[in-house]
Every structure is written in structure tokens, then in C-alpha cells.
PDB file with SEQRES, HELIX, SHEET and CRYST1 records, atoms N, CA, C and O in Angstrom:
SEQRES   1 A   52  UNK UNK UNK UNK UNK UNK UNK UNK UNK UNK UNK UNK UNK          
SEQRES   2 A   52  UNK UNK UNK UNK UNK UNK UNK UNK UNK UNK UNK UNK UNK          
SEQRES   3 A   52  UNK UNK UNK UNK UNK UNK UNK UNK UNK UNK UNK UNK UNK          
SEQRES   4 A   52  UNK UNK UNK UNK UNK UNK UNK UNK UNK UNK UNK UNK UNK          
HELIX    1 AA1 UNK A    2  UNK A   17  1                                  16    
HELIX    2 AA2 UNK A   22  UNK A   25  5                                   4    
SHEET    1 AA1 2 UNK A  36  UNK A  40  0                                        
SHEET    2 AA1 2 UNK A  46  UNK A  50 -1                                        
CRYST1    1.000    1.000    1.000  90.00  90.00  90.00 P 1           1          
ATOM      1  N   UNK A   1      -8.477 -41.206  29.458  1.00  0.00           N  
ATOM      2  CA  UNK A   1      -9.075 -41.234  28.140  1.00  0.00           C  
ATOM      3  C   UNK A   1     -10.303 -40.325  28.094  1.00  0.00           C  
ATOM      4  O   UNK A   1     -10.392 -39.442  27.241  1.00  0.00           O  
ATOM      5  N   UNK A   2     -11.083 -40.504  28.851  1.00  0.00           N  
ATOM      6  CA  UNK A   2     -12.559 -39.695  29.231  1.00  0.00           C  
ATOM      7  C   UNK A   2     -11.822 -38.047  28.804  1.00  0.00           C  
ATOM      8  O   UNK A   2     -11.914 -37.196  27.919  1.00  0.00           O  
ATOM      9  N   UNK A   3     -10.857 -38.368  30.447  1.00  0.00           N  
ATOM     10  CA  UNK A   3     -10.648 -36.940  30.315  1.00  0.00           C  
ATOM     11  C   UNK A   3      -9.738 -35.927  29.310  1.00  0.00           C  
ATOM     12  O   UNK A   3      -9.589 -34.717  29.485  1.00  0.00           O  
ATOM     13  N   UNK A   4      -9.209 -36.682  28.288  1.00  0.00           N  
ATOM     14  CA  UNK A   4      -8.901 -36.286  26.461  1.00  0.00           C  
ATOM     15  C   UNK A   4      -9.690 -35.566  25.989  1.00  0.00           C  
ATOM     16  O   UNK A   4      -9.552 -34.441  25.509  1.00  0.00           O  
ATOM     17  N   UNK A   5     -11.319 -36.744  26.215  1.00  0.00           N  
ATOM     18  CA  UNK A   5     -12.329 -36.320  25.069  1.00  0.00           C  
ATOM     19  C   UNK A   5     -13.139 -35.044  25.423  1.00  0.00           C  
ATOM     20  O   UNK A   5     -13.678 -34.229  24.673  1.00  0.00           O  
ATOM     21  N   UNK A   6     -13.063 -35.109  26.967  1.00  0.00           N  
ATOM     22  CA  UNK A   6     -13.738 -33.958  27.334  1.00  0.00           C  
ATOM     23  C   UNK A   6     -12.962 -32.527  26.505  1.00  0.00           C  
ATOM     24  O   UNK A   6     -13.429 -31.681  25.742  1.00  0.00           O  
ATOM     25  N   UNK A   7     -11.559 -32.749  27.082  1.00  0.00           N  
ATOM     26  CA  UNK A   7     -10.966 -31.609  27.034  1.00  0.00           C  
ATOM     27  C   UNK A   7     -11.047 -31.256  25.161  1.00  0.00           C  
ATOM     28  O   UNK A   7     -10.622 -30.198  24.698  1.00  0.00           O  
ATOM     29  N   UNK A   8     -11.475 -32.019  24.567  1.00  0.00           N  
ATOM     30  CA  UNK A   8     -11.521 -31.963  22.891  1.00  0.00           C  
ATOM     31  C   UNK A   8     -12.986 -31.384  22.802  1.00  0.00           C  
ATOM     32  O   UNK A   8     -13.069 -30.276  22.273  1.00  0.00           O  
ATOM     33  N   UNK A   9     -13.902 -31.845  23.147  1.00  0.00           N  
ATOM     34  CA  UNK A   9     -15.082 -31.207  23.221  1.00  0.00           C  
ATOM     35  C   UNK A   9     -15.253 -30.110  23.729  1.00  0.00           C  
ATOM     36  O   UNK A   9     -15.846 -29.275  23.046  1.00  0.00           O  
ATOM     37  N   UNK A  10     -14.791 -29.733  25.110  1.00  0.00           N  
ATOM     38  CA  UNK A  10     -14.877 -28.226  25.208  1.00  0.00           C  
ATOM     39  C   UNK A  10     -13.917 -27.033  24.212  1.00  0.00           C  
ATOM     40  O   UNK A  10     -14.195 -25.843  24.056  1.00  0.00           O  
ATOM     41  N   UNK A  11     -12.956 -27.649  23.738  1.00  0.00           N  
ATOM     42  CA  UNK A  11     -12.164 -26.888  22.491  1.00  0.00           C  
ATOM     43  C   UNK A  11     -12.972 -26.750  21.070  1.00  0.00           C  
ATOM     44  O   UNK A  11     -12.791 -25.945  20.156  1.00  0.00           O  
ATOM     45  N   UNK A  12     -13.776 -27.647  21.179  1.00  0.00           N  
ATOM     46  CA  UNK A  12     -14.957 -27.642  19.673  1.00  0.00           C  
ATOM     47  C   UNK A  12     -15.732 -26.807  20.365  1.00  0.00           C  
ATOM     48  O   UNK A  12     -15.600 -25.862  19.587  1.00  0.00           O  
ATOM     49  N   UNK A  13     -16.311 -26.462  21.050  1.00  0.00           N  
ATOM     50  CA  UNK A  13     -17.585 -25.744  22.105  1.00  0.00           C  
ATOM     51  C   UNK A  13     -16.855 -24.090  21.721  1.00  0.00           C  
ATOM     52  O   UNK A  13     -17.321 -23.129  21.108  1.00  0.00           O  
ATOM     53  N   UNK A  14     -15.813 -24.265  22.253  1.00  0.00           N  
ATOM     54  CA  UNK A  14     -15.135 -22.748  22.613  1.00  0.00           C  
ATOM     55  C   UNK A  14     -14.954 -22.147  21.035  1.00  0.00           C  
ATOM     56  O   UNK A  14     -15.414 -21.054  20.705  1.00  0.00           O  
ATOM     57  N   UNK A  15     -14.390 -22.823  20.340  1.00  0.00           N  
ATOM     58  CA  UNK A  15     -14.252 -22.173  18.878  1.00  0.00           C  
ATOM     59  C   UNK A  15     -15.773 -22.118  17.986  1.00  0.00           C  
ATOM     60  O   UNK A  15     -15.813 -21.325  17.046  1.00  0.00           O  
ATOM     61  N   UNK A  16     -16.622 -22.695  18.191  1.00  0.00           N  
ATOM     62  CA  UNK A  16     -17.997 -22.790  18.018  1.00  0.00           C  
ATOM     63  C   UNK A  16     -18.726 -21.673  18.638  1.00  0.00           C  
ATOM     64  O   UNK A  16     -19.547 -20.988  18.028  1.00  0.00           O  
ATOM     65  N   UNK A  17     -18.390 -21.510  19.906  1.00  0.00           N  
ATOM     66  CA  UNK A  17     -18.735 -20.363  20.374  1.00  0.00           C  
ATOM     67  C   UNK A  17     -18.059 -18.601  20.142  1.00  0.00           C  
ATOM     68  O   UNK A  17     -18.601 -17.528  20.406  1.00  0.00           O  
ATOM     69  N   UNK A  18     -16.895 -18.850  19.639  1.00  0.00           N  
ATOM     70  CA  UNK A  18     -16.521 -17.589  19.251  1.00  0.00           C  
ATOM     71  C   UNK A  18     -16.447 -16.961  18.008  1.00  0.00           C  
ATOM     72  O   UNK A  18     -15.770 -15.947  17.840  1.00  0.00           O  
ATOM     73  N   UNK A  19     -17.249 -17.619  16.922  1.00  0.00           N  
ATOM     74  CA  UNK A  19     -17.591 -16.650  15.868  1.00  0.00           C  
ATOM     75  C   UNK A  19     -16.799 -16.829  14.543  1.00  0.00           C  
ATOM     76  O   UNK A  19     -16.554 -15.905  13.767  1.00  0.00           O  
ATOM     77  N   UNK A  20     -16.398 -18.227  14.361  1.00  0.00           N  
ATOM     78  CA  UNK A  20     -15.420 -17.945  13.604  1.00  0.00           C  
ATOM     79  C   UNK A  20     -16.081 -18.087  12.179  1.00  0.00           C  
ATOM     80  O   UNK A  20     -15.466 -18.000  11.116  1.00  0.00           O  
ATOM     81  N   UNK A  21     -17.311 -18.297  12.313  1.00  0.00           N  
ATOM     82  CA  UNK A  21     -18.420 -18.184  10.857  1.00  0.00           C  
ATOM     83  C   UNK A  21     -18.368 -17.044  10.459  1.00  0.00           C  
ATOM     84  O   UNK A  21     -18.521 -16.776   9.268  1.00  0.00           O  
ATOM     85  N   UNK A  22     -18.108 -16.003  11.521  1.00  0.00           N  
ATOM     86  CA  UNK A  22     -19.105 -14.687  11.150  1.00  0.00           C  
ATOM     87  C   UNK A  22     -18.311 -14.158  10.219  1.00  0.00           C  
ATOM     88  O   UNK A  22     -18.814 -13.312   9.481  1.00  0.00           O  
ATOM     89  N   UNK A  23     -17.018 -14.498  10.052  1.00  0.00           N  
ATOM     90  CA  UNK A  23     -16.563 -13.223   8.691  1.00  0.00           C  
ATOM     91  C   UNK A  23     -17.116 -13.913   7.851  1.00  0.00           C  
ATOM     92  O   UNK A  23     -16.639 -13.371   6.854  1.00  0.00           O  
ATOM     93  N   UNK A  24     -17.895 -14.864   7.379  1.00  0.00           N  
ATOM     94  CA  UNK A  24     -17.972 -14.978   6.163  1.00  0.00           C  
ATOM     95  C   UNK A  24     -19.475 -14.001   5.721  1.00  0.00           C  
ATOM     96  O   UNK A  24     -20.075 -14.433   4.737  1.00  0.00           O  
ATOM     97  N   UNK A  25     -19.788 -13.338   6.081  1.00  0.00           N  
ATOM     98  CA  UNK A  25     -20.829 -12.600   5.680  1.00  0.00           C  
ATOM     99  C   UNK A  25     -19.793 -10.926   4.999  1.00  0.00           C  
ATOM    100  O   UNK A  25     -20.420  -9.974   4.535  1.00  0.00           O  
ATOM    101  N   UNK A  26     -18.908 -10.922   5.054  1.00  0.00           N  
ATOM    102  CA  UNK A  26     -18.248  -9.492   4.825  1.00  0.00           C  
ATOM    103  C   UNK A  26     -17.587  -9.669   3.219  1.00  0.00           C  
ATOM    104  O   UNK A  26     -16.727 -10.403   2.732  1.00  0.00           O  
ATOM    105  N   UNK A  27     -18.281  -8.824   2.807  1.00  0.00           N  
ATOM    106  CA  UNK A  27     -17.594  -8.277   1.311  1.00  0.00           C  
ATOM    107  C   UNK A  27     -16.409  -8.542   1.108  1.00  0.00           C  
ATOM    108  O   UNK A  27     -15.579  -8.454   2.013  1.00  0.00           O  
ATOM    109  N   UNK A  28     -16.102  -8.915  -0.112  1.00  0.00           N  
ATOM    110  CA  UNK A  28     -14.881  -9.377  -0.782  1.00  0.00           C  
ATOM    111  C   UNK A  28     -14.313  -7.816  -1.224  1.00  0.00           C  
ATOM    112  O   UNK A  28     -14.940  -6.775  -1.421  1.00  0.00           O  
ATOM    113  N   UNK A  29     -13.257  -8.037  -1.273  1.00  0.00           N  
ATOM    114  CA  UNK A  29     -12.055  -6.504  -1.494  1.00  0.00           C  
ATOM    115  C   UNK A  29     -12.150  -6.483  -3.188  1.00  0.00           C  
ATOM    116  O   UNK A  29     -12.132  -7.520  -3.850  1.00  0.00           O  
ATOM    117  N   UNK A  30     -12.263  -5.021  -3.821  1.00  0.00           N  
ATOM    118  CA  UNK A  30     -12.240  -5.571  -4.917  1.00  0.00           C  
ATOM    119  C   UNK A  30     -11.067  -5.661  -5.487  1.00  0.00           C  
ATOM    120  O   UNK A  30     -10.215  -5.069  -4.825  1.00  0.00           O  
ATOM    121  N   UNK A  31     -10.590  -6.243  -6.610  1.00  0.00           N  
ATOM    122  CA  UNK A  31      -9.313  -6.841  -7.259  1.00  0.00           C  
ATOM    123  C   UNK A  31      -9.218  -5.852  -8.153  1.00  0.00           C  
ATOM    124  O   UNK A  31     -10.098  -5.673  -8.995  1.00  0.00           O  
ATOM    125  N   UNK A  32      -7.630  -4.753  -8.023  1.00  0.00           N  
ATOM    126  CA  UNK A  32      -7.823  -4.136  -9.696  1.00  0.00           C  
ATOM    127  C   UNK A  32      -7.320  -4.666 -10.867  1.00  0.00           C  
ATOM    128  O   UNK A  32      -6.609  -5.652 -11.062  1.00  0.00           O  
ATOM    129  N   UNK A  33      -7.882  -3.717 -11.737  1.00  0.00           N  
ATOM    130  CA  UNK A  33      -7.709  -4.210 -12.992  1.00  0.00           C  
ATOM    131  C   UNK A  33      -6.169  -3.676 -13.333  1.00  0.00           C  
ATOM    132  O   UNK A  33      -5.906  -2.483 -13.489  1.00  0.00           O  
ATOM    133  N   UNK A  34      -5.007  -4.964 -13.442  1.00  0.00           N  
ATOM    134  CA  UNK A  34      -3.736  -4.170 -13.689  1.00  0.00           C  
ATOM    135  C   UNK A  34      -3.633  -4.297 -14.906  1.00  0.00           C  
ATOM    136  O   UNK A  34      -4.437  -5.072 -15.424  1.00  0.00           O  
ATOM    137  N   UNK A  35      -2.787  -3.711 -15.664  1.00  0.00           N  
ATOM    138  CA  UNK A  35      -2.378  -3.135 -16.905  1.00  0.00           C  
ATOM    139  C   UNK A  35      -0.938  -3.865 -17.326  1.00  0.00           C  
ATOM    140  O   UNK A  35       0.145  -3.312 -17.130  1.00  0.00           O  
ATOM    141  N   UNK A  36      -1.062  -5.047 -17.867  1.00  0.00           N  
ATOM    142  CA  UNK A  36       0.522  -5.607 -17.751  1.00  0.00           C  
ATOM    143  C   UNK A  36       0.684  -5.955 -18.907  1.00  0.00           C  
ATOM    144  O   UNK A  36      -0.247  -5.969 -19.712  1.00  0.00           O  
ATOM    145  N   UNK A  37       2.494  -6.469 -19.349  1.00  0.00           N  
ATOM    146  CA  UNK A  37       2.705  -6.848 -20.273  1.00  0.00           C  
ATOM    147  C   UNK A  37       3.184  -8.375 -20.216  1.00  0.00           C  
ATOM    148  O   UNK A  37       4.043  -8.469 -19.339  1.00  0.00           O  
ATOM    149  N   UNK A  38       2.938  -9.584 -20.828  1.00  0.00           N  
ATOM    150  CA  UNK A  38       3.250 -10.391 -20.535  1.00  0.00           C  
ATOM    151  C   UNK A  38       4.039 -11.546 -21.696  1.00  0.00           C  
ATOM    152  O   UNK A  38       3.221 -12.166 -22.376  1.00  0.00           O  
ATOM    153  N   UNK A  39       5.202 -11.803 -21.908  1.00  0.00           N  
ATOM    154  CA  UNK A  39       5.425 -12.549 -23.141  1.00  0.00           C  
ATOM    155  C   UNK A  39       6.684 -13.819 -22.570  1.00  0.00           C  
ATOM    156  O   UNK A  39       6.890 -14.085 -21.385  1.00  0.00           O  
ATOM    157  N   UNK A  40       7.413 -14.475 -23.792  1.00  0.00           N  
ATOM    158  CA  UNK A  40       8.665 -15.502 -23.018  1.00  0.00           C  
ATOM    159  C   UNK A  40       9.096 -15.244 -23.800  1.00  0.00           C  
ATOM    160  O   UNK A  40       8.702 -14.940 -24.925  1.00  0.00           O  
ATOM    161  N   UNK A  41      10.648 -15.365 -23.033  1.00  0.00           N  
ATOM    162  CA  UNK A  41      11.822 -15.122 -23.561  1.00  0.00           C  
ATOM    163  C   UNK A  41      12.244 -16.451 -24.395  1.00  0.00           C  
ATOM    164  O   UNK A  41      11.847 -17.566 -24.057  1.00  0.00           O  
ATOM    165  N   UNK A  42      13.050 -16.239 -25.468  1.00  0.00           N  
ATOM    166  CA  UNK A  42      13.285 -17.745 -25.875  1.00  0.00           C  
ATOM    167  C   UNK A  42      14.114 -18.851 -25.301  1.00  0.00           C  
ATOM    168  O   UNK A  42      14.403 -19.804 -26.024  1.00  0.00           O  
ATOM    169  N   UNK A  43      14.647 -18.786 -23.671  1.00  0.00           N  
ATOM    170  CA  UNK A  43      15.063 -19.739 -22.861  1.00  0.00           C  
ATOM    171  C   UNK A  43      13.798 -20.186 -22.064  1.00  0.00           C  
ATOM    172  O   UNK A  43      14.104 -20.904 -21.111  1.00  0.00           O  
ATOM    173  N   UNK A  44      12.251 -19.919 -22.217  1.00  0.00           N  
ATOM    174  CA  UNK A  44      11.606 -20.026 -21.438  1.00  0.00           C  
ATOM    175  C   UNK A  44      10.950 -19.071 -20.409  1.00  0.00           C  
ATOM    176  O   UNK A  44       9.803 -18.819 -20.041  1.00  0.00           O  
ATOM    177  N   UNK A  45      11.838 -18.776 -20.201  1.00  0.00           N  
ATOM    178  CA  UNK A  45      11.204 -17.156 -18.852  1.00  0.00           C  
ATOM    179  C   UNK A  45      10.379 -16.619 -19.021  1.00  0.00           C  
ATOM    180  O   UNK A  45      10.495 -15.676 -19.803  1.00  0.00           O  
ATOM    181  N   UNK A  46       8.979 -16.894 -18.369  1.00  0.00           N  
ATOM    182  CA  UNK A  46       7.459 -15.905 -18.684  1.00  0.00           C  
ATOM    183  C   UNK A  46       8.162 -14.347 -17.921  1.00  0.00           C  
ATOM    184  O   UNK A  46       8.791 -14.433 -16.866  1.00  0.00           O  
ATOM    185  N   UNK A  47       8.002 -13.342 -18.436  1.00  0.00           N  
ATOM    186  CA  UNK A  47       7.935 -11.949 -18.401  1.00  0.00           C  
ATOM    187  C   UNK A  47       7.137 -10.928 -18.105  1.00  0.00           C  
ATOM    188  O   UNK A  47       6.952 -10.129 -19.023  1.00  0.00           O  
ATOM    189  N   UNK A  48       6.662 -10.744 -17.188  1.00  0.00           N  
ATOM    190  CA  UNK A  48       5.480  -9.949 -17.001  1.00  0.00           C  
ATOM    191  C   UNK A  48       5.921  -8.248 -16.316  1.00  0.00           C  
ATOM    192  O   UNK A  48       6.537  -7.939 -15.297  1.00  0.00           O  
ATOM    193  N   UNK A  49       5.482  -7.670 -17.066  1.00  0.00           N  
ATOM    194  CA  UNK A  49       6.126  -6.751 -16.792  1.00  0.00           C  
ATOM    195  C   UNK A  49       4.778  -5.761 -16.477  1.00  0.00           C  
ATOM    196  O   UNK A  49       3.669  -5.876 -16.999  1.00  0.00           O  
ATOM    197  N   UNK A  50       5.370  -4.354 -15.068  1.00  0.00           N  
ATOM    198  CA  UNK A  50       3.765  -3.812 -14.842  1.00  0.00           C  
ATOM    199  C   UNK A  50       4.895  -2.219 -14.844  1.00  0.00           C  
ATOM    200  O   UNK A  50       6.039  -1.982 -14.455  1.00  0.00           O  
ATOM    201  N   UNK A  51       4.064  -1.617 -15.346  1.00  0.00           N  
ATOM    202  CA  UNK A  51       4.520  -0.015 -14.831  1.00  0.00           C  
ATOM    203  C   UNK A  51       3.996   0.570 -13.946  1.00  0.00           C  
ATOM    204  O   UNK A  51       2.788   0.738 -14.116  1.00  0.00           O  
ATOM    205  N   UNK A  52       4.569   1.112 -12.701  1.00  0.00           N  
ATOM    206  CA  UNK A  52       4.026   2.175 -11.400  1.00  0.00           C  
ATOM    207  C   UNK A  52       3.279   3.579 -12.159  1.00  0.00           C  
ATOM    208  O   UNK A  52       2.814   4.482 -11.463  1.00  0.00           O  
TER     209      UNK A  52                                                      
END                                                                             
């Protein structure tokens, strides 16, 4: 039992220790602005339509 908790604590230690905070300091990607068309068909079906 001891030796469970240990082995759980050094797995909190190790991921604690390797950084997994640090991306949160990095810029968000920006999102573009798409150009779409969007309407329903009269069975329901949303339609969204984008041109390349």
C-alpha cells in the first residue's frame, strides 16, 4: 500500500517537474475571418457553404 502511494507521488513530482504549465504563457493562433454562406434546406439540413 505504502509502496502505491509512493509510486503516485513521485508521478505527481515528475509531471510537476516537467513543465506542463509552461505553454500556457504562448499566444493564441489567430482565427480567420471565413466568408461563408449559411441557410436550411426545408427537410432541415443546415448548409454552410465556403468557397476556396
Amino acid at each position: 500500500m505504502k509502496r502505491g502511494i509512493l509510486h503516485f507521488l513521485l508521478l505527481v513530482a515528475a509531471v510537476l517537474a516537467s513543465g506542463v504549465g509552461a505553454r500556457a504563457d504562448e499566444p493564441r493562433p489567430q482565427i480567420p475571418d471565413l466568408k461563408v454562406e449559411k441557410y436550411t434546406l426545408p427537410n432541415g439540413l443546415e448548409v454552410i457553404l465556403h468557397e476556396d
